[in-house]
XYZ file of N, CA and C in Angstrom:
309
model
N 0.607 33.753 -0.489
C 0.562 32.378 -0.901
C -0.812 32.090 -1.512
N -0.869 31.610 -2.598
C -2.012 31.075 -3.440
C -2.718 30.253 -2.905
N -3.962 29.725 -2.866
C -4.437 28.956 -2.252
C -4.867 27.433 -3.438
N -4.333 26.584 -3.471
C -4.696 25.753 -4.532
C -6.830 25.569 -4.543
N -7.120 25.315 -5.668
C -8.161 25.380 -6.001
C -8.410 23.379 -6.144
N -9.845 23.190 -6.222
C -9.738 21.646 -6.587
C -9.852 21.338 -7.536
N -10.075 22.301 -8.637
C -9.947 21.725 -10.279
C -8.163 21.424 -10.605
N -7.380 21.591 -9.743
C -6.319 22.009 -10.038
C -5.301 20.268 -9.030
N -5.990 19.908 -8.633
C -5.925 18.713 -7.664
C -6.669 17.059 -8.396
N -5.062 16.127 -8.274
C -5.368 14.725 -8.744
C -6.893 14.177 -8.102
N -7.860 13.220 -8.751
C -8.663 12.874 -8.205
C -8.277 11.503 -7.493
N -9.002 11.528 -6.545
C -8.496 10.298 -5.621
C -9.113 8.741 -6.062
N -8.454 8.220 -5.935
C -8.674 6.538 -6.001
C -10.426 6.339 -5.890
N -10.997 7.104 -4.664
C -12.370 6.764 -4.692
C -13.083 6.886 -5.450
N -12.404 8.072 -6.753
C -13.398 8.549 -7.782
C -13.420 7.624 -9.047
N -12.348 6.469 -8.321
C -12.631 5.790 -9.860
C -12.568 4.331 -9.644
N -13.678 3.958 -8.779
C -14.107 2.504 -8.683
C -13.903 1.218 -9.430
N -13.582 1.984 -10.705
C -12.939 0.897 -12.063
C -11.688 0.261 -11.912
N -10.624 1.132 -10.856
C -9.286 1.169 -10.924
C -9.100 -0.641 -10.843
N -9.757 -0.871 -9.910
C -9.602 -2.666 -9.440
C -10.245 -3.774 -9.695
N -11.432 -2.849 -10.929
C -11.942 -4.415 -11.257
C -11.241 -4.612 -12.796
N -10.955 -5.681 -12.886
C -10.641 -6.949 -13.655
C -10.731 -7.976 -14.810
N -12.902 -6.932 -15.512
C -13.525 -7.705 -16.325
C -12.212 -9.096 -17.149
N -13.067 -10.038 -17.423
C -12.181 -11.344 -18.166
C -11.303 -10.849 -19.085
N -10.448 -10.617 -19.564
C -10.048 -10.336 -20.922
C -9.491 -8.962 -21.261
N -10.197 -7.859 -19.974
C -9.404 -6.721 -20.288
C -8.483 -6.573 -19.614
N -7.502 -5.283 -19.759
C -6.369 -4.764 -19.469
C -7.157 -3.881 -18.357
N -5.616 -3.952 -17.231
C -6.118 -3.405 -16.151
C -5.637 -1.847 -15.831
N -6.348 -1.108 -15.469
C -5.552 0.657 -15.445
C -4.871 0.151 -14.067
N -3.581 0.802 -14.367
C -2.663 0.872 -13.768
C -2.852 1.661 -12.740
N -2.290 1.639 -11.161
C -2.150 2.541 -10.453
C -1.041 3.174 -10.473
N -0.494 4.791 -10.282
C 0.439 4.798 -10.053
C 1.076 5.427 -8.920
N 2.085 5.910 -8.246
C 2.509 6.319 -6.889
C 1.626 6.891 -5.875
N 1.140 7.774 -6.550
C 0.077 8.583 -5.324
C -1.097 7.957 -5.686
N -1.593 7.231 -6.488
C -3.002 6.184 -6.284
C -2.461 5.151 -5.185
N -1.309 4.525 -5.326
C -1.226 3.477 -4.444
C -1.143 4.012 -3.214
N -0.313 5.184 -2.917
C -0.467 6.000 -1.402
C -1.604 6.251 -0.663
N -2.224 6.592 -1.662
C -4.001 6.729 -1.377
C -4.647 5.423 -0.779
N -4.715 4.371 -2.154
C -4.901 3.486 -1.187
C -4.188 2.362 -0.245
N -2.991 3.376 0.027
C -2.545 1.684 1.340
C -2.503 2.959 2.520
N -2.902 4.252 2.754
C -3.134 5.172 3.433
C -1.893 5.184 4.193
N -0.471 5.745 2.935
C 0.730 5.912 3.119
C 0.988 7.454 2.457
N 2.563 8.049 2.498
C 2.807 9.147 1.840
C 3.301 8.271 0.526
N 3.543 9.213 -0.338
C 4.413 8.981 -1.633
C 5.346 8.333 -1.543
N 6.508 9.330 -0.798
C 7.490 8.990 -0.587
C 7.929 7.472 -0.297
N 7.004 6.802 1.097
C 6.984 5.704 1.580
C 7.159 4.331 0.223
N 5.971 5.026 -0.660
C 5.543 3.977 -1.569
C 6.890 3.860 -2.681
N 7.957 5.060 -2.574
C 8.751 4.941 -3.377
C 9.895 4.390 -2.671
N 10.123 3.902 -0.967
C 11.188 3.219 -0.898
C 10.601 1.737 -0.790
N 9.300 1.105 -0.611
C 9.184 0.061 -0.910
C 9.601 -0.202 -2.078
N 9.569 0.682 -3.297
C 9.451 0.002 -4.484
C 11.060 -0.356 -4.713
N 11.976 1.094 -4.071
C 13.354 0.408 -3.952
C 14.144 -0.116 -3.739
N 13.272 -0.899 -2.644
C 13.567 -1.725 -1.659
C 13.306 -3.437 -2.339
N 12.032 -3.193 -3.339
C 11.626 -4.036 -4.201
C 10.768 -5.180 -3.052
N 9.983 -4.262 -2.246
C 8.946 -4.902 -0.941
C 7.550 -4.910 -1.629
N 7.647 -4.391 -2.762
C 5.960 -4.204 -3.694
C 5.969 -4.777 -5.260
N 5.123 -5.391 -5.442
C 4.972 -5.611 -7.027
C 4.868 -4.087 -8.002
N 5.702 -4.095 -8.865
C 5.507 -3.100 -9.487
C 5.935 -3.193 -11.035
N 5.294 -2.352 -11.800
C 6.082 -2.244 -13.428
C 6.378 -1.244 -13.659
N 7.532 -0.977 -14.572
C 8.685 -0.047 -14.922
C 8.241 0.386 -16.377
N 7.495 1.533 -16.190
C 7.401 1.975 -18.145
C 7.782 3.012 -17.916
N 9.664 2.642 -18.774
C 10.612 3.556 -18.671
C 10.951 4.269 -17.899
N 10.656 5.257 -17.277
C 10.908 5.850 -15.694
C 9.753 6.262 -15.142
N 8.628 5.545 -15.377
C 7.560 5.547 -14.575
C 7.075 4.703 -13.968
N 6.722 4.291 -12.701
C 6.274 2.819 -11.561
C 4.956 2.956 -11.836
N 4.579 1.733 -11.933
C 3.302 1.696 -11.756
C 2.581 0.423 -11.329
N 1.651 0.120 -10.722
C 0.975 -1.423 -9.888
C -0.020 -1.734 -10.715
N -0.301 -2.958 -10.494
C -1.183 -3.644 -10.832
C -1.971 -3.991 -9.670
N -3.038 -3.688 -9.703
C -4.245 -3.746 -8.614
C -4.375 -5.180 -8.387
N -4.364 -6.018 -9.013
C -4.743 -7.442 -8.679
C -3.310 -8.081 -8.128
N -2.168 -7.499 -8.380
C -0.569 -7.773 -7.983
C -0.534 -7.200 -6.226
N -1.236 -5.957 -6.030
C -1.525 -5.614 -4.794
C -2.138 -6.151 -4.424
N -3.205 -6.161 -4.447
C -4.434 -7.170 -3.834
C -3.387 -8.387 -3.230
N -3.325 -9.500 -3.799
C -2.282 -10.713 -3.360
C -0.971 -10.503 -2.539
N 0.007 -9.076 -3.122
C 0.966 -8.732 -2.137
C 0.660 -8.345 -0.470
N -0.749 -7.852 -0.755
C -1.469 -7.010 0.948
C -2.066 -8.804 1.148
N -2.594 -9.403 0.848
C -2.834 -10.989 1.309
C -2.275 -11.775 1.767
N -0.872 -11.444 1.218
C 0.360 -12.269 1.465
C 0.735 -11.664 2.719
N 0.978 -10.331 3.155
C 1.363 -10.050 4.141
C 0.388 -9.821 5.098
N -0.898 -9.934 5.106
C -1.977 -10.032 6.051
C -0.626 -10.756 7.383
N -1.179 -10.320 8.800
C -1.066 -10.771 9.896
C -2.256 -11.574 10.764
N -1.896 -12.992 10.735
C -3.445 -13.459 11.075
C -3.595 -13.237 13.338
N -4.509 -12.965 13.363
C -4.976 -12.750 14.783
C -4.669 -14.277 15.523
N -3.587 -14.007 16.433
C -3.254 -14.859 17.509
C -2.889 -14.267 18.859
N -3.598 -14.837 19.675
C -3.354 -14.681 21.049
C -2.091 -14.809 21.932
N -0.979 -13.810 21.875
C 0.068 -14.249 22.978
C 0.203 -13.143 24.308
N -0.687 -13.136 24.658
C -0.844 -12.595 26.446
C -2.082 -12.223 26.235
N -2.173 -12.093 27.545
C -3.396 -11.077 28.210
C -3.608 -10.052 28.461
N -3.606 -8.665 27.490
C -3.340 -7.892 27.047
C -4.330 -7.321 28.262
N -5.099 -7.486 28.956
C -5.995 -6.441 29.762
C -4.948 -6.494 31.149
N -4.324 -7.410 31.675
C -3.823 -7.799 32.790
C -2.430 -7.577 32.713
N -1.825 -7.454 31.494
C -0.520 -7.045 31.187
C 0.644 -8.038 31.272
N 0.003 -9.292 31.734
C 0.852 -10.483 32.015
C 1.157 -11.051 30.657
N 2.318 -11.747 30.614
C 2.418 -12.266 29.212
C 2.090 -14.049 29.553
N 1.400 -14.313 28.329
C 0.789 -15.192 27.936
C 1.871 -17.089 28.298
N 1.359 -17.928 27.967
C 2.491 -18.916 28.548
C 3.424 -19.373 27.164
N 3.071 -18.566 25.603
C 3.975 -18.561 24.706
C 5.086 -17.504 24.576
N 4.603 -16.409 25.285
C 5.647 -15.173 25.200
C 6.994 -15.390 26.448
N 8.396 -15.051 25.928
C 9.324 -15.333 26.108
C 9.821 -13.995 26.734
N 10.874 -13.880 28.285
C 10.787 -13.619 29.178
C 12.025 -12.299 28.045
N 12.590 -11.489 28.600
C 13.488 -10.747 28.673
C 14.144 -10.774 29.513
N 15.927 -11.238 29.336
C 16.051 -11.214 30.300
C 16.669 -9.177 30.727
N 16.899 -9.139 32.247
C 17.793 -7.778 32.569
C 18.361 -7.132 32.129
């Protein structure tokens, strides 16, 4: 078995700091499947049943997906989970909003 080399390997999202900014007026480089995997620290695969699922902003040039960084940005905002307290997670008791199970 060959051993892949790294000239031979996509560069990662980190190497290109440009990907997400925005200047006024220009056009934005597109991410596409394995950039976005990279950065939502998912597999490929994953990123391709959101998109079929149609759970992600995405554009279609011809049979290729591809994101818009500022369309992500707002989709990961939108689904942020904001920090609320329902138990007492050290004591294991549930809190006086959390709802009992019953048997």
């Amino acid at each position: 078995m060959r051993a892949h080399s790294n000239s031979n390997m996509r560069p990662s999202v980190r190497q290109h700091p440009d990907l997400t900014k925005n200047p006024a007026g220009d056009l934005v480089e597109l991410l596409d499947v394995h950039d976005l995997a990279l950065v939502l620290g998912v597999g490929e695969r994953y990123v391709y049943r959101l998109v079929n699922e149609r759970r992600v902003p995405f554009v279609k040039l011809g049979h290729y997906v591809r994101f818009d960084p500022n369309e992500i940005q707002e989709w990961l905002d939108a689904a942020r989970v904001s920090e609320t307290v329902r138990g007492d997670h050290s004591t294991g008791r549930p809190g006086p909003t959390a709802q009992r199970r019953l048997p």
